[in-house]
Coordinates of C-alpha atoms in Angstrom, one line a residue:
M181 CA 33.3 93.7 17.2
P182 CA 32.7 95.3 20.5
R183 CA 31.9 98.9 21.0
E184 CA 33.8 99.5 23.4
R185 CA 51.2 93.9 25.7
R186 CA 52.5 92.2 23.2
T187 CA 52.8 88.5 24.4
L188 CA 54.7 85.4 23.5
T189 CA 52.5 82.4 22.9
R190 CA 52.7 78.7 22.5
W191 CA 50.4 76.3 20.7
T192 CA 48.3 73.9 22.7
T193 CA 48.2 70.3 21.6
I194 CA 44.8 70.1 21.2
A195 CA 46.5 92.4 -13.0
A196 CA 47.0 91.0 -15.8
S197 CA 50.4 91.2 -17.3
A198 CA 51.9 92.0 -20.6
I199 CA 51.5 88.4 -21.6
L200 CA 47.8 88.6 -20.8
S201 CA 47.8 85.9 -18.2
L202 CA 47.2 85.7 -14.5
S203 CA 47.5 82.7 -12.2
L204 CA 46.1 82.3 -8.8
A205 CA 48.8 80.8 -6.6
A206 CA 46.2 79.0 -4.4
C207 CA 48.8 77.9 -1.8
S208 CA 45.9 77.4 0.5
A209 CA 44.3 74.8 -1.8
G210 CA 47.6 73.5 -3.4
A211 CA 46.7 74.5 -6.9
S212 CA 47.1 77.3 -9.5
V213 CA 44.4 78.5 -11.8
N214 CA 45.1 80.5 -15.0
V215 CA 42.8 83.6 -15.2
D216 CA 42.0 85.3 -18.4
P217 CA 42.3 89.0 -17.8
D218 CA 39.7 90.0 -20.5
P219 CA 37.5 92.6 -18.8
D220 CA 34.7 92.0 -21.3
K221 CA 33.9 88.4 -20.2
P222 CA 30.3 88.0 -19.1
F223 CA 29.2 87.6 -15.6
V224 CA 28.1 84.1 -14.8
L225 CA 26.9 84.2 -11.1
E226 CA 23.1 84.2 -11.2
G227 CA 22.5 83.9 -7.5
V228 CA 22.9 81.6 -4.5
S229 CA 20.6 78.9 -3.0
G230 CA 20.6 76.4 -0.2
V231 CA 22.0 78.9 2.4
T232 CA 22.4 76.8 5.5
E233 CA 23.6 77.4 9.1
I234 CA 25.7 74.3 9.8
A235 CA 27.2 74.9 13.3
Q236 CA 28.2 77.4 15.9
L237 CA 32.0 77.4 16.2
T238 CA 32.6 79.4 19.3
G239 CA 30.9 80.2 22.6
P240 CA 28.3 78.4 24.7
D241 CA 26.7 75.4 22.9
A242 CA 29.3 75.5 20.2
M243 CA 30.6 72.4 18.5
N244 CA 34.1 73.3 19.9
D245 CA 34.9 73.5 23.6
T246 CA 35.9 77.1 23.8
A247 CA 35.1 77.5 27.5
S248 CA 38.3 75.5 28.4
V249 CA 40.4 78.3 26.8
L250 CA 38.1 81.0 28.2
V251 CA 36.5 82.1 24.9
A252 CA 32.8 82.8 25.8
G253 CA 32.3 85.5 23.2
T254 CA 34.2 86.4 20.1
D255 CA 33.7 87.4 16.5
L256 CA 35.2 87.6 12.9
G257 CA 37.0 84.3 12.0
S258 CA 38.9 85.1 8.8
M259 CA 41.1 82.2 7.8
V260 CA 44.7 81.7 6.6
N261 CA 46.2 78.4 5.4
V262 CA 49.7 77.1 5.8
G263 CA 50.5 73.5 5.1
D264 CA 47.6 71.3 6.3
R265 CA 46.6 73.8 9.0
T266 CA 44.0 76.6 8.8
F267 CA 44.1 79.4 11.3
F268 CA 41.0 81.2 12.4
L269 CA 41.6 84.8 13.4
F270 CA 39.1 86.2 15.9
G271 CA 38.5 89.7 17.2
D272 CA 37.8 91.1 20.6
T273 CA 37.3 88.1 22.9
F274 CA 35.8 87.8 26.3
G275 CA 36.3 84.9 28.7
E276 CA 33.3 85.6 30.9
R277 CA 29.9 86.8 29.7
D278 CA 26.5 87.1 31.3
P279 CA 24.1 84.8 29.5
D280 CA 21.9 87.9 28.7
S281 CA 24.8 89.9 27.3
I282 CA 24.4 91.5 23.8
G283 CA 27.4 92.2 21.7
G284 CA 31.0 92.6 22.7
Q285 CA 31.1 92.8 26.5
G286 CA 32.3 90.7 29.4
G287 CA 35.4 89.9 31.5
F288 CA 38.9 88.7 30.6
W289 CA 39.0 90.8 27.5
R290 CA 41.7 90.0 24.8
S291 CA 41.9 92.1 21.6
N292 CA 42.3 89.0 19.5
V293 CA 42.8 85.2 19.6
A294 CA 43.4 82.5 17.1
A295 CA 42.5 78.8 16.7
W296 CA 43.9 76.3 14.3
T297 CA 42.5 73.2 12.6
T298 CA 43.4 70.3 10.3
D299 CA 39.8 69.5 9.7
D300 CA 39.3 69.4 5.9
D301 CA 35.7 68.4 5.9
P302 CA 33.6 71.5 6.1
A303 CA 30.2 69.9 5.6
D304 CA 29.6 69.3 9.4
G305 CA 31.4 72.3 10.8
I306 CA 35.0 72.8 11.7
T307 CA 36.7 71.2 14.7
F308 CA 39.5 73.2 16.2
D309 CA 42.7 71.2 17.1
G310 CA 44.3 73.9 19.2
W311 CA 44.6 77.6 20.1
V312 CA 47.3 80.2 20.4
S313 CA 47.6 80.0 24.2
D314 CA 49.4 81.5 27.2
D315 CA 51.5 79.6 29.7
V316 CA 48.4 78.1 31.5
G317 CA 46.6 77.1 28.3
L318 CA 44.1 79.9 27.8
A319 CA 43.6 81.6 24.5
A320 CA 46.0 84.5 24.3
A321 CA 46.3 87.6 22.1
L322 CA 48.7 87.5 19.2
I323 CA 49.3 91.2 19.9
E324 CA 47.4 93.0 22.6
G325 CA 45.6 96.3 22.3
D326 CA 45.9 99.1 24.9
H327 CA 42.2 98.9 25.9
D328 CA 41.9 102.6 26.4
A329 CA 38.2 102.8 25.8
N330 CA 37.6 106.4 26.7
G331 CA 37.8 107.7 23.1
S332 CA 40.5 110.3 24.0
G333 CA 42.7 109.4 21.0
G334 CA 44.4 106.4 22.4
E335 CA 43.8 102.8 21.3
V336 CA 40.8 100.7 22.2
T337 CA 42.0 97.4 20.6
K338 CA 43.9 95.7 17.8
I339 CA 41.6 93.8 15.5
P340 CA 43.0 91.2 13.0
T341 CA 41.4 91.6 9.6
Y342 CA 43.1 88.9 7.5
G343 CA 46.3 86.9 7.2
F344 CA 48.5 85.2 4.6
A345 CA 51.5 82.9 4.5
I346 CA 54.8 83.2 2.8
G347 CA 56.1 79.6 3.0
E348 CA 55.8 78.7 6.6
T349 CA 55.9 82.3 7.8
L350 CA 52.5 83.7 8.9
Y351 CA 51.5 87.4 8.6
V352 CA 48.4 88.9 10.1
S353 CA 47.1 92.3 9.1
Y354 CA 45.4 94.2 12.0
M355 CA 43.8 97.6 12.6
S356 CA 44.5 99.7 15.6
V357 CA 41.0 101.0 16.6
R358 CA 40.9 104.5 18.2
H359 CA 37.2 104.7 18.8
W360 CA 34.1 102.6 18.3
G361 CA 31.3 104.9 17.0
D362 CA 27.8 104.4 15.7
P363 CA 27.0 100.9 14.4
G364 CA 29.2 100.1 11.5
A365 CA 31.4 103.2 12.1
W366 CA 34.8 103.4 13.9
D367 CA 38.0 105.4 13.7
A368 CA 41.4 103.8 13.3
N369 CA 44.9 104.9 14.2
H370 CA 46.6 102.8 11.5
S371 CA 46.8 99.3 10.1
A372 CA 49.9 97.2 10.3
L373 CA 51.3 93.6 10.2
I374 CA 52.5 91.1 12.8
V375 CA 54.5 88.0 11.9
S376 CA 55.2 84.6 13.3
R377 CA 58.2 82.6 12.1
D378 CA 57.9 79.7 14.5
D379 CA 54.5 78.1 13.8
G380 CA 52.7 80.6 16.0
E381 CA 54.8 80.2 19.1
S382 CA 55.6 83.9 19.1
W383 CA 54.4 87.0 17.3
D384 CA 56.2 90.3 16.5
P385 CA 55.3 93.6 14.9
V386 CA 56.6 94.1 11.4
E387 CA 58.5 97.3 11.8
G388 CA 58.1 100.1 9.3
V389 CA 55.1 98.7 7.5
Q390 CA 51.9 100.7 8.3
W391 CA 49.0 102.6 6.6
P392 CA 47.4 105.7 8.1
G393 CA 44.1 105.4 9.9
D394 CA 42.3 107.7 7.4
S395 CA 43.4 105.7 4.4
N396 CA 41.5 103.1 2.3
F397 CA 43.9 100.4 3.5
I398 CA 42.7 99.5 7.0
Q399 CA 40.9 96.2 6.5
V400 CA 42.0 93.7 3.9
A401 CA 41.3 90.4 2.2
T402 CA 44.2 88.6 0.6
A403 CA 45.0 86.1 -2.1
H404 CA 48.2 84.8 -3.7
V405 CA 48.5 85.7 -7.4
T406 CA 51.2 84.9 -10.1
E407 CA 51.4 87.7 -12.6
D408 CA 53.9 87.5 -15.5
G409 CA 56.0 84.9 -13.7
Q410 CA 56.1 87.0 -10.4
D411 CA 54.3 85.8 -7.3
Y412 CA 52.4 88.5 -5.4
V413 CA 50.1 88.9 -2.4
Y414 CA 47.0 90.9 -3.5
L415 CA 45.3 92.8 -0.8
W416 CA 41.7 94.1 -1.4
S417 CA 41.3 97.0 1.0
I418 CA 38.6 99.1 2.7
P419 CA 38.7 102.0 5.2
A420 CA 37.8 101.7 8.9
G421 CA 34.1 100.9 9.3
R422 CA 31.6 99.4 6.8
F423 CA 30.8 102.4 4.6
G424 CA 33.7 102.6 2.2
G425 CA 34.7 101.2 -1.2
V426 CA 37.4 98.7 -2.2
Q427 CA 40.8 99.5 -3.4
L428 CA 43.6 97.1 -4.3
M429 CA 47.3 96.8 -3.5
R430 CA 49.9 94.1 -4.1
V431 CA 53.3 93.2 -2.8
P432 CA 55.8 90.6 -4.1
A433 CA 55.3 87.3 -2.2
D434 CA 58.6 87.1 -0.4
E435 CA 59.4 88.1 3.2
A436 CA 61.8 90.9 2.3
S437 CA 59.2 92.6 0.2
V438 CA 56.3 92.1 2.6
E439 CA 58.3 93.8 5.3
D440 CA 59.3 96.7 3.1
Q441 CA 56.7 99.5 2.8
S442 CA 58.2 100.7 -0.5
A443 CA 57.6 97.3 -2.1
Y444 CA 53.8 97.8 -2.1
S445 CA 52.1 99.1 -5.1
Y446 CA 48.5 100.3 -5.7
F447 CA 46.1 99.6 -8.6
A448 CA 45.7 102.8 -10.5
G449 CA 43.5 101.8 -13.3
A450 CA 43.7 99.6 -16.3
D451 CA 44.8 100.2 -19.9
G452 CA 42.5 97.6 -21.6
E453 CA 43.7 94.3 -20.2
T454 CA 46.8 95.7 -18.6
P455 CA 46.6 97.0 -15.0
Q456 CA 48.6 100.0 -14.0
W457 CA 50.4 100.0 -10.6
S458 CA 51.7 103.0 -8.7
A459 CA 54.0 103.3 -5.8
D460 CA 51.9 106.2 -4.6
M461 CA 48.9 105.3 -2.4
A462 CA 47.2 108.5 -3.5
D463 CA 46.9 107.0 -7.1
A464 CA 44.8 104.1 -5.9
E465 CA 41.5 103.8 -7.7
T466 CA 38.3 102.4 -6.2
I467 CA 37.4 99.1 -7.8
V468 CA 34.1 98.5 -6.0
D469 CA 31.9 101.3 -4.8
G470 CA 29.4 101.0 -2.0
T471 CA 29.2 100.2 1.7
I472 CA 31.7 97.4 2.0
G473 CA 32.5 95.9 5.4
E474 CA 34.7 93.0 6.5
L475 CA 35.4 91.6 3.1
S476 CA 36.7 88.3 1.8
V477 CA 38.0 87.5 -1.7
M478 CA 38.9 84.2 -3.4
W479 CA 39.1 82.6 -6.8
S480 CA 36.1 80.3 -7.6
T481 CA 37.1 77.3 -9.7
Y482 CA 33.3 76.6 -10.3
L483 CA 32.7 80.0 -11.8
D484 CA 36.2 80.8 -13.2
R485 CA 35.7 84.2 -11.6
W486 CA 36.7 85.9 -8.4
L487 CA 34.3 86.0 -5.5
M488 CA 33.9 88.7 -2.9
T489 CA 31.8 88.5 0.2
Y490 CA 31.1 91.3 2.7
S491 CA 28.5 92.9 5.0
D492 CA 27.2 96.4 5.0
A493 CA 25.9 96.9 8.5
G494 CA 22.8 95.1 7.3
N495 CA 22.9 92.0 5.0
A496 CA 25.7 89.8 3.8
Y497 CA 26.4 89.9 0.1
I498 CA 28.4 88.1 -2.6
R499 CA 29.5 89.3 -6.0
E500 CA 31.7 88.1 -8.8
G501 CA 34.8 89.8 -10.4
V502 CA 36.0 89.2 -13.9
T503 CA 39.5 90.1 -12.9
P504 CA 40.9 91.0 -9.5
W505 CA 40.3 94.7 -10.2
G506 CA 37.0 94.1 -11.9
P507 CA 34.6 94.7 -13.4
W508 CA 32.7 93.4 -10.4
G509 CA 29.0 92.4 -10.7
D510 CA 26.1 93.7 -8.8
P511 CA 25.8 92.5 -5.1
I512 CA 23.7 89.4 -4.5
E513 CA 22.2 88.9 -1.1
L514 CA 23.9 86.0 0.6
V515 CA 22.4 86.1 4.1
S516 CA 19.5 88.3 5.2
A517 CA 19.6 90.5 8.3
G518 CA 15.9 89.8 8.6
E519 CA 16.7 86.2 9.3
Y520 CA 19.9 86.7 11.1
P521 CA 19.8 90.2 12.8
G522 CA 23.2 91.7 13.6
L523 CA 25.1 89.6 11.1
Y524 CA 28.6 90.6 9.8
S525 CA 31.9 89.3 8.5
P526 CA 31.2 86.5 6.0
Y527 CA 34.6 85.1 5.4
M528 CA 35.4 82.4 2.8
N529 CA 38.4 80.2 2.3
P530 CA 39.3 78.3 -1.0
R531 CA 40.1 75.2 1.1
Y532 CA 36.4 75.0 2.2
V533 CA 34.4 74.3 -0.9
S534 CA 32.7 71.1 -2.2
D535 CA 30.9 69.8 -5.3
D536 CA 33.7 71.1 -7.5
G537 CA 33.4 74.5 -5.9
R538 CA 29.7 75.0 -6.3
T539 CA 29.2 74.9 -2.5
V540 CA 31.0 77.6 -0.6
Y541 CA 31.5 77.5 3.2
F542 CA 32.0 80.6 5.3
T543 CA 32.1 82.0 8.8
L544 CA 29.5 84.5 9.9
S545 CA 29.4 86.6 13.1
L546 CA 26.2 87.4 14.9
W547 CA 26.2 90.4 17.2
G548 CA 23.6 89.3 19.6
P549 CA 25.2 86.1 20.8
Y550 CA 28.6 87.6 19.9
N551 CA 30.0 84.4 18.4
V552 CA 31.0 82.9 15.1
F553 CA 28.9 80.5 13.1
W554 CA 29.6 78.2 10.1
F555 CA 27.4 78.5 7.0
S556 CA 27.3 77.1 3.4
A557 CA 25.7 78.3 0.2
D558 CA 25.4 77.0 -3.3
L559 CA 26.4 79.1 -6.3
E560 CA 24.0 79.3 -9.2
R561 CA 25.8 79.7 -12.5
T562 CA 24.4 80.6 -15.9
P563 CA 24.2 77.5 -18.2

């Protein structure tokens, strides 16, 4: 993300319950997986191997022609699935960049842009089919930031952190950044949601749903979960920056609830195998300590465990969770900053796995070229 108008758009052509069961409603992969909520199950992820940079997705020399939509530099790339489409959500985007530029800088600055794809073969990279675009076909912001970069308490930008779908309705969570600070540190005004009900042709703020900038609910990762017959969206959440721990909230997976602040509840600890949920954000318990930045969470069919990836202003890590709220295993290095300086934002998607889930594909941003790359890694499981 760089240190430093709401628009209508069009698409271019191009937890456990009382019954002791959890199901992942993997709408993105078209399947459900029953999850045993027993917190005493052993960890099974021993490590990763075969980490491979497959392709550059954005910018000069990328496998996609992003110059035609004026995307010369961008970052992030979290993913949300609806139907056969996967949407890639990018952060601060620049249409013009000096070849010697480092990080987020350049001309034709948009706070966020998004591409979509129907490419279901991740092994050779991801080909974009189209972009959210303006009237002349250039990549456009879903919701624009104020671009007040003087640090006086205004808003520098609006950065998407993750999305989810309720049926055909798309929701994107974003953070309003007040000030970019030292590497890995920034201040937020709030986090909130935007929604598209027409296949991405237009985007609107979700009124009345917002979390304060000093809360632990500024950046999220999401998954659909069925608990005791009720469908929920789970949101694993961290503060602004890359130096906070993870807390967990949920909301019933219907549009009325998603757009009602009072419908959200917060994980407040577990009584054995039964999670406790509170309507009061102050009751939220931290489920993963450490320096967690730009996280991603999904259910692994290969491990029968949850997976979390994140960066910490240094390396990228992966760890496993026995239940959505833990316990979570020790971090395992996924990608080294020594090999890829300035890396951040390793984002997974349950649609992009192979070899029965053993191989996991993910986006990774690199600060120097300020663009998004496509990687894979193999999970090593205990016998």
